[in-house]
Coordinates of C-alpha atoms and ligand atoms in Angstrom, one line a residue:
M5 CA 85.7 57.1 56.3
K6 CA 82.7 55.2 58.2
F7 CA 83.8 57.4 61.5
K8 CA 84.7 60.5 60.2
N9 CA 81.3 62.2 62.0
L10 CA 82.5 60.9 65.5
S11 CA 82.5 63.8 68.5
H12 CA 85.6 63.4 70.3
E13 CA 84.0 62.3 73.0
Q14 CA 82.3 59.1 71.1
L15 CA 86.3 58.5 70.1
V16 CA 87.4 58.8 74.0
R17 CA 84.8 56.3 74.7
I18 CA 85.0 53.8 72.2
I19 CA 88.9 53.6 72.6
D20 CA 87.8 53.1 76.5
F21 CA 85.2 50.4 75.5
V22 CA 87.9 48.6 73.1
K23 CA 90.5 48.5 76.2
E24 CA 88.3 47.5 79.3
T25 CA 86.1 45.3 77.2
H26 CA 89.3 43.3 76.3
S27 CA 90.7 43.4 79.5
Y28 CA 88.1 40.9 81.4
M29 CA 89.0 37.0 81.9
D30 CA 85.4 36.4 83.6
A31 CA 82.5 36.5 81.0
E32 CA 79.9 37.3 83.3
K33 CA 82.1 41.0 83.9
C34 CA 82.8 40.8 80.3
V35 CA 79.0 41.3 79.1
E36 CA 78.2 43.3 82.3
S37 CA 80.9 46.2 81.2
A38 CA 80.3 46.0 77.6
L39 CA 76.6 46.5 77.9
Y40 CA 77.2 49.3 80.1
R41 CA 79.7 51.3 77.8
V42 CA 77.5 50.0 74.6
S43 CA 74.9 52.1 76.2
E44 CA 77.2 55.2 77.1
I45 CA 78.0 55.5 73.8
L46 CA 74.8 55.1 71.9
G47 CA 73.3 57.0 74.6
T48 CA 70.3 54.8 74.8
E49 CA 67.9 53.5 77.6
L50 CA 67.3 50.1 77.3
G51 CA 69.8 47.4 76.2
S52 CA 70.5 43.7 76.2
I53 CA 73.4 41.1 75.6
M54 CA 72.1 37.8 74.4
L55 CA 74.0 34.6 73.8
L56 CA 73.1 31.8 71.6
D57 CA 72.6 28.4 73.4
E58 CA 74.1 25.9 70.9
A59 CA 72.2 23.1 71.8
S60 CA 68.4 24.1 72.0
K61 CA 69.1 27.2 69.2
Q62 CA 67.7 29.8 71.8
L63 CA 69.1 33.0 72.9
F64 CA 68.8 34.0 76.3
I65 CA 69.9 37.4 78.2
K66 CA 73.1 37.2 79.8
K67 CA 72.8 40.8 80.7
A68 CA 70.1 43.6 80.2
K69 CA 69.7 47.0 81.4
G70 CA 66.6 48.9 81.9
F71 CA 64.3 45.9 81.8
N72 CA 62.4 44.1 84.7
G73 CA 64.8 41.0 85.8
E74 CA 62.0 38.7 85.8
I75 CA 61.4 39.3 81.7
A76 CA 65.3 39.4 81.3
K77 CA 65.7 35.8 83.2
N78 CA 62.7 34.1 81.9
T79 CA 63.1 35.3 78.0
R80 CA 64.1 32.8 75.7
V81 CA 63.8 33.7 71.8
N82 CA 64.3 30.8 69.4
V83 CA 66.6 31.6 66.2
G84 CA 64.4 32.7 63.4
D85 CA 61.7 34.2 65.8
G86 CA 61.3 38.0 66.8
I87 CA 63.6 41.1 66.0
A88 CA 66.8 39.4 68.3
G89 CA 65.7 35.7 66.4
W90 CA 66.1 37.4 62.9
V91 CA 69.6 38.8 63.7
A92 CA 71.0 35.9 65.2
M93 CA 69.5 33.8 61.9
T94 CA 70.8 36.1 59.2
G95 CA 74.0 37.4 60.9
E96 CA 73.0 41.0 59.9
P97 CA 72.1 44.0 61.8
L98 CA 68.6 45.4 62.1
L99 CA 67.4 49.1 62.7
I100 CA 64.1 49.9 63.5
R101 CA 63.6 53.7 63.5
D102 CA 59.6 53.4 64.8
L103 CA 58.6 50.3 65.9
A104 CA 54.9 50.8 66.2
K105 CA 55.3 51.6 62.1
D106 CA 57.4 48.5 61.5
R107 CA 55.2 46.3 59.2
R108 CA 57.5 42.9 60.0
F109 CA 58.1 43.5 63.7
G110 CA 55.5 46.1 64.5
K111 CA 53.4 43.3 66.5
F112 CA 56.1 43.3 69.4
K113 CA 55.6 47.1 70.2
K114 CA 51.8 45.6 71.1
K115 CA 53.3 42.8 73.3
E116 CA 55.2 45.6 75.6
T117 CA 54.1 45.9 79.1
K118 CA 54.1 49.6 81.1
R119 CA 57.3 48.5 82.4
Y120 CA 59.3 49.6 79.0
S121 CA 58.3 50.5 76.0
T122 CA 60.4 50.6 73.0
D123 CA 60.0 52.9 70.5
S124 CA 63.3 52.7 68.0
L125 CA 65.7 50.1 68.4
L126 CA 69.0 48.2 67.0
S127 CA 70.6 44.8 66.8
A128 CA 73.6 43.7 65.9
P129 CA 75.0 40.1 65.8
L130 CA 78.1 39.0 67.7
K131 CA 79.9 37.0 65.3
I132 CA 83.3 35.1 65.6
K133 CA 83.9 35.3 61.7
D134 CA 80.8 33.9 60.1
K135 CA 79.2 32.2 63.9
V136 CA 77.0 34.0 65.5
I137 CA 77.2 33.5 69.2
G138 CA 74.5 36.1 70.1
V139 CA 72.8 39.3 69.5
V140 CA 73.5 42.9 71.3
N141 CA 70.1 44.8 71.7
V142 CA 69.8 48.6 72.4
N143 CA 66.5 50.5 72.5
N144 CA 65.5 54.1 72.7
K145 CA 68.1 56.6 72.4
R146 CA 67.6 59.1 75.5
T147 CA 67.5 62.2 73.5
K148 CA 64.4 60.8 71.9
R149 CA 65.9 60.9 68.7
I150 CA 65.4 57.7 66.9
F151 CA 68.9 55.6 66.1
G152 CA 70.3 56.3 62.5
K153 CA 72.9 54.9 60.3
K154 CA 75.7 56.0 62.2
D155 CA 74.7 54.3 65.3
V156 CA 74.5 51.2 63.0
D157 CA 78.0 51.4 61.9
I158 CA 79.1 52.2 65.7
I159 CA 77.3 49.4 67.1
M160 CA 79.1 46.9 64.6
L161 CA 82.1 47.6 65.4
L162 CA 81.6 47.7 69.1
S163 CA 79.9 44.1 68.6
D164 CA 83.1 42.8 66.9
H165 CA 85.1 43.6 69.8
I166 CA 82.0 42.0 72.6
A167 CA 81.8 39.0 70.6
L168 CA 85.5 38.5 70.6
A169 CA 86.3 39.4 74.3
I170 CA 83.3 36.9 75.8
Q171 CA 85.0 34.1 73.1
N172 CA 88.2 34.7 74.9
A173 CA 87.1 35.3 78.4
V174 CA 85.0 31.5 77.8
A175 CA 88.1 30.0 76.9
F176 CA 89.8 31.1 79.8
E177 CA 87.0 30.1 82.3
E178 CA 87.0 26.5 80.5
A179 CA 90.8 26.3 80.6
K180 CA 90.8 27.6 84.4
R181 CA 87.9 24.8 85.2
Q182 CA 89.9 22.0 83.2
A183 CA 93.1 23.1 85.5
K184 CA 91.1 22.5 88.3
L185 CA 89.7 19.6 87.9
K186 CA 93.0 18.2 86.9
L187 CA 94.4 19.4 90.2
D188 CA 92.0 17.8 92.1
F189 CA 92.5 14.7 90.3
I190 CA 96.1 14.8 90.9
S191 CA 96.2 15.7 94.5
N192 CA 94.2 12.8 95.0
V193 CA 96.1 10.5 93.2
S194 CA 99.0 11.7 94.9
H195 CA 97.7 11.3 98.4
E196 CA 96.4 7.9 97.8
L197 CA 99.7 6.7 96.1
K198 CA 102.2 8.8 98.9
N199 CA 101.2 6.6 102.0
P200 CA 101.6 3.0 100.4
L201 CA 105.0 4.2 98.8
A202 CA 106.2 5.5 102.3
I203 CA 105.1 2.3 103.9
V204 CA 107.2 0.3 101.4
R205 CA 110.3 2.7 100.9
E206 CA 110.2 2.0 104.8
A207 CA 110.2 -1.0 104.8
I208 CA 113.0 -1.7 101.9
A209 CA 115.2 0.5 103.9
L210 CA 114.6 -1.7 106.9
M211 CA 116.1 -4.5 105.1
I212 CA 119.0 -2.6 103.7
D213 CA 119.8 -2.1 106.8
G214 CA 119.8 -5.8 107.6
V215 CA 116.8 -5.8 110.3
T216 CA 115.6 -8.9 108.4
G217 CA 119.0 -10.5 108.0
K218 CA 122.0 -9.0 106.5
A219 CA 121.3 -9.2 102.7
K220 CA 123.6 -10.5 100.2
K221 CA 125.5 -8.3 97.6
D222 CA 123.1 -8.8 94.7
Q223 CA 120.0 -8.2 97.0
A224 CA 121.2 -5.1 98.5
R225 CA 122.1 -3.8 95.3
I226 CA 118.2 -5.1 94.0
L227 CA 117.0 -3.5 97.4
E228 CA 118.8 0.3 96.4
I229 CA 117.9 0.3 93.0
A230 CA 114.0 -0.5 94.2
I231 CA 114.7 2.8 97.0
T232 CA 115.8 5.1 93.8
N233 CA 112.8 4.0 91.9
I234 CA 110.4 4.8 94.7
D235 CA 112.2 8.0 95.0
R236 CA 111.6 9.2 91.2
L237 CA 107.7 8.4 91.6
R238 CA 108.0 10.7 95.0
R239 CA 109.4 13.2 93.0
L240 CA 107.3 12.8 89.7
L241 CA 104.2 13.0 91.7
D242 CA 105.6 16.4 93.6
S243 CA 106.2 17.9 90.5
L244 CA 102.7 16.8 88.4
L245 CA 101.2 18.5 91.8
D246 CA 103.8 21.4 91.6
L247 CA 102.8 22.0 87.7
A248 CA 98.9 21.2 88.4
K249 CA 98.7 24.0 91.1
L250 CA 100.5 26.4 89.0
E251 CA 98.3 25.7 86.3
A252 CA 95.1 25.8 88.5
G253 CA 96.2 29.9 89.8
K254 CA 96.7 28.0 93.4
A255 CA 100.3 28.7 93.4
T256 CA 100.0 32.5 94.2
I257 CA 103.2 34.6 94.4
R258 CA 104.3 35.1 97.6
R259 CA 106.0 38.7 96.8
A260 CA 109.0 39.6 98.9
Y261 CA 111.8 42.2 98.7
I262 CA 114.4 38.9 98.1
D263 CA 118.4 39.4 97.9
L264 CA 119.4 37.4 94.7
K265 CA 122.8 36.8 95.9
K266 CA 121.6 34.8 99.2
L267 CA 119.4 33.3 96.7
I268 CA 122.0 31.8 94.6
E269 CA 124.5 30.9 97.2
D270 CA 121.7 28.9 98.9
S271 CA 121.0 27.3 95.4
V272 CA 124.8 26.5 94.7
E273 CA 125.0 25.1 98.1
F274 CA 123.1 22.3 97.2
I275 CA 124.8 21.4 94.2
K276 CA 128.3 21.6 95.3
I277 CA 128.4 18.0 96.3
P278 CA 127.5 16.4 93.3
A279 CA 129.3 19.0 91.5
K280 CA 132.4 18.2 93.4
K281 CA 132.3 14.5 93.1
K282 CA 132.5 15.1 89.1
S283 CA 135.5 17.6 89.5
I284 CA 132.9 20.2 87.8
K285 CA 133.9 24.0 88.5
V286 CA 130.9 26.1 90.2
K287 CA 131.4 29.8 89.3
V288 CA 129.4 33.0 90.1
K289 CA 129.7 36.1 88.5
Y290 CA 127.7 39.2 89.4
S291 CA 127.3 42.2 87.0
I292 CA 124.6 44.2 89.2
K293 CA 124.4 47.0 91.5
D294 CA 121.6 46.0 93.5
S295 CA 120.9 42.4 94.0
K296 CA 117.3 43.0 95.8
I297 CA 114.3 42.3 93.6
W298 CA 110.6 41.8 94.3
A299 CA 109.8 37.9 93.8
D300 CA 109.0 34.7 95.7
Y301 CA 111.9 33.5 96.9
D302 CA 111.0 29.7 96.9
K303 CA 109.7 29.7 93.4
I304 CA 113.2 31.6 92.3
T305 CA 115.0 29.0 94.1
Q306 CA 113.3 26.2 92.5
V307 CA 114.3 27.7 89.1
V308 CA 117.6 28.2 89.9
S309 CA 118.1 24.8 91.3
N310 CA 116.1 23.1 88.6
L311 CA 118.7 24.8 86.2
L312 CA 122.0 23.7 88.4
S313 CA 120.9 20.2 88.8
N314 CA 120.3 19.9 84.7
A315 CA 123.4 21.5 84.2
V316 CA 125.2 19.4 86.6
K317 CA 123.5 16.3 85.5
F318 CA 124.2 17.3 81.8
T319 CA 128.0 17.9 82.0
P320 CA 130.8 15.5 81.8
G321 CA 133.4 15.4 84.5
K322 CA 136.3 18.2 85.1
G323 CA 133.4 20.5 83.3
K324 CA 132.4 23.9 84.0
I325 CA 129.1 25.5 85.3
E326 CA 129.2 29.5 85.6
I327 CA 126.0 31.2 87.0
R328 CA 126.1 35.3 85.6
V329 CA 123.5 38.0 87.2
E330 CA 123.2 41.0 85.2
Q331 CA 121.0 44.4 85.5
Q332 CA 119.1 44.7 82.0
E333 CA 117.0 47.7 82.7
E334 CA 114.4 47.5 84.6
K335 CA 114.6 43.8 84.6
V336 CA 117.4 41.5 85.8
L337 CA 119.0 38.5 83.7
I338 CA 120.1 35.0 85.4
S339 CA 122.0 32.6 83.2
V340 CA 123.7 29.5 84.3
E341 CA 125.9 28.3 81.4
D342 CA 127.5 24.6 81.3
S343 CA 130.5 23.3 79.0
G344 CA 128.5 19.9 78.7
A345 CA 126.7 17.8 76.2
G346 CA 124.8 20.6 74.4
I347 CA 121.4 20.6 72.8
K348 CA 120.6 20.4 69.1
K349 CA 119.1 23.5 67.5
D350 CA 116.0 21.8 66.9
D351 CA 115.3 20.6 70.0
L352 CA 115.6 23.9 72.0
N353 CA 112.4 25.2 71.6
K354 CA 110.7 21.6 73.0
L355 CA 112.7 21.5 76.1
F356 CA 110.2 23.5 78.1
N357 CA 107.4 21.1 77.4
R358 CA 106.5 18.6 80.1
F359 CA 107.7 15.2 80.0
E360 CA 110.4 16.2 77.0
R361 CA 113.8 14.8 77.3
V362 CA 116.1 15.0 74.4
G363 CA 119.2 14.4 73.0
T364 CA 120.8 10.6 73.6
S365 CA 122.3 11.2 76.7
S366 CA 122.5 8.4 79.1
K367 CA 121.6 11.0 81.9
K368 CA 118.3 11.6 80.2
A369 CA 116.3 8.0 81.2
E370 CA 116.9 9.4 85.0
G371 CA 114.9 12.6 84.4
L372 CA 111.2 13.0 84.4
G373 CA 111.5 15.8 81.8
L374 CA 109.2 18.5 84.4
G375 CA 112.1 20.3 85.6
L376 CA 112.3 22.9 82.6
A377 CA 108.3 23.1 82.7
I378 CA 108.0 23.9 86.3
C379 CA 110.6 26.7 85.7
K380 CA 108.8 27.8 82.5
E381 CA 105.3 28.1 84.7
I382 CA 107.1 30.0 87.7
V383 CA 108.8 32.6 85.1
D384 CA 105.6 33.0 83.5
I385 CA 103.8 34.2 86.6
H386 CA 106.7 36.4 87.7
R387 CA 105.5 38.0 84.1
G388 CA 108.9 37.1 83.0
E389 CA 111.2 34.9 80.3
I390 CA 112.8 31.9 80.0
W391 CA 115.1 30.5 76.8
A392 CA 118.0 28.3 76.2
E393 CA 120.8 28.8 73.9
S394 CA 123.1 26.2 73.1
R395 CA 126.1 24.5 70.7
L396 CA 125.6 21.0 70.5
H397 CA 128.9 19.2 72.5
Y398 CA 130.3 22.6 73.8
G399 CA 127.7 23.2 76.3
S400 CA 124.3 24.8 77.1
C401 CA 123.2 28.3 78.6
F402 CA 119.9 28.6 79.9
N403 CA 118.7 32.2 80.4
F404 CA 115.7 34.0 82.7
L405 CA 114.9 37.3 82.7
L406 CA 112.6 38.7 85.7
P407 CA 111.1 42.4 86.0
K408 CA 113.3 43.6 89.2
D409 CA 109.9 45.2 90.9
L410 CA 107.0 43.4 90.5
R411 CA 105.2 45.3 93.3
K412 CA 101.6 43.8 92.4
D413 CA 100.7 40.1 94.1
V414 CA 100.2 38.0 90.8
R415 CA 97.4 35.3 90.8
I416 CA 97.2 33.2 87.5
Ligands
ATP4 N1 122.3 21.8 80.9 C1 121.7 20.9 79.9 N2 122.3 20.4 78.8 C2 122.0 19.4 77.9 N3 120.7 19.3 78.3 C3 119.5 19.8 79.0 C4 120.3 20.7 80.3 N4 119.0 21.2 80.9 C5 118.1 20.4 80.3 N5 118.4 19.6 79.3 C6 117.6 18.5 78.4 O1 116.1 19.4 78.6 C7 115.5 18.0 79.1 C8 114.5 18.7 79.9 O2 114.8 19.0 81.3 P1 114.1 18.8 82.1 O3 114.6 19.8 83.6 O4 112.7 19.7 82.1 O5 114.0 17.3 82.6 P2 114.8 16.4 83.6 O6 116.1 17.0 83.8 O7 115.2 15.2 82.3 O8 113.8 15.9 84.5 P3 113.8 16.3 85.6 O9 112.1 16.8 85.6 O10 114.0 15.6 87.0 O11 113.8 18.0 85.9 C9 116.4 17.0 79.8 O12 115.9 15.6 79.5 C10 117.5 16.9 78.7 O13 117.6 16.4 77.2
MG5 MG1 115.9 18.5 85.4

């Protein structure tokens, strides 16, 4: 066993290193913390984490410890050149016990300035599978002892984690950057479209009201269709903007101690009229002692309202809708069940994708296919879960589970 000789203290430090390194969603902080902890674990004076610039095939120093800042900033190493360049080229670790006596790399000892001096060093590749993305270097043991074989095993273990954590943090940052670009684009487009749409809508509404002369029956019908479609376009713009905001992390949860009973009553109020028109019975059942939870009132209202409006839309006349609120340990389960069209088993996991409309219902054409995608984003930022159960032709049940005590303000 490679690590049987590790001290208890070293093991604890390695476990802390693994936990912390993977917790960052910011590459800069991830690298900084990884370098600090690697130096601690190996007890070194100097160290650096270099990343590979794919375009120039050069390594640059992302973070250095104990070096002069200027040296660190200006250092560029070609793959294949020098110590780090050799490690990046071969993908193998390199242990040099005494740099001055090393036949291949001894010449680098002479280049050193008074500001830093390397005696013993250890370099390891940062690899994702077989691809090198950088190099981690540590120089000089604080105890003046030289690096040994055990240190190579340790640095190889640590470097695997560093590489993976950096890759994840970079991917997360890129996803955020893309989401921000998308949000800016959608915000501009929706702003530019909404003004002329409002003017067109107003003009058509005036024509329906007879301001330009009484419209004939057929003309009035066509104008009504135009209004319906303008409203649909406005909803589409609002939904796209909602989704883009949620994705870009702009939609921070406004956490409050909210009463689910009140929230559900408010949401049911909105669907009472369309439900009555279709003679659909709406029932609410609470199996919960305390209906108060920490959540964002408006956002959870949006989820419940979307689920209720779907239930009304996809349930034929004289059907039933039941809303249930149940306590599940530290969580609360909210279910919206209907006796409507139902959903095919194969379609159940597609529903939460954007622009997804399934089945053959004529109602399908009316929707945008964004409601459930928005519900999922909102439930996700509340650290909850949402899913659907259904039997085709018998009805569907949409459930979401929320933690009762979401104490921290969460930003995605
Ligand atoms: N209660 C339900 N019963 C049957 N099918 C449903 C139900 N809820 C949703 N669906 C199916 O899932 C699809 C996606 O629902 P979603 O709410 O995302 O979009 P939508 O209602 O069509 O449009 P909108 O963006 O206006 O909400 C629907 O088009 C429908 O096919
Ligand atoms: Mg919907």
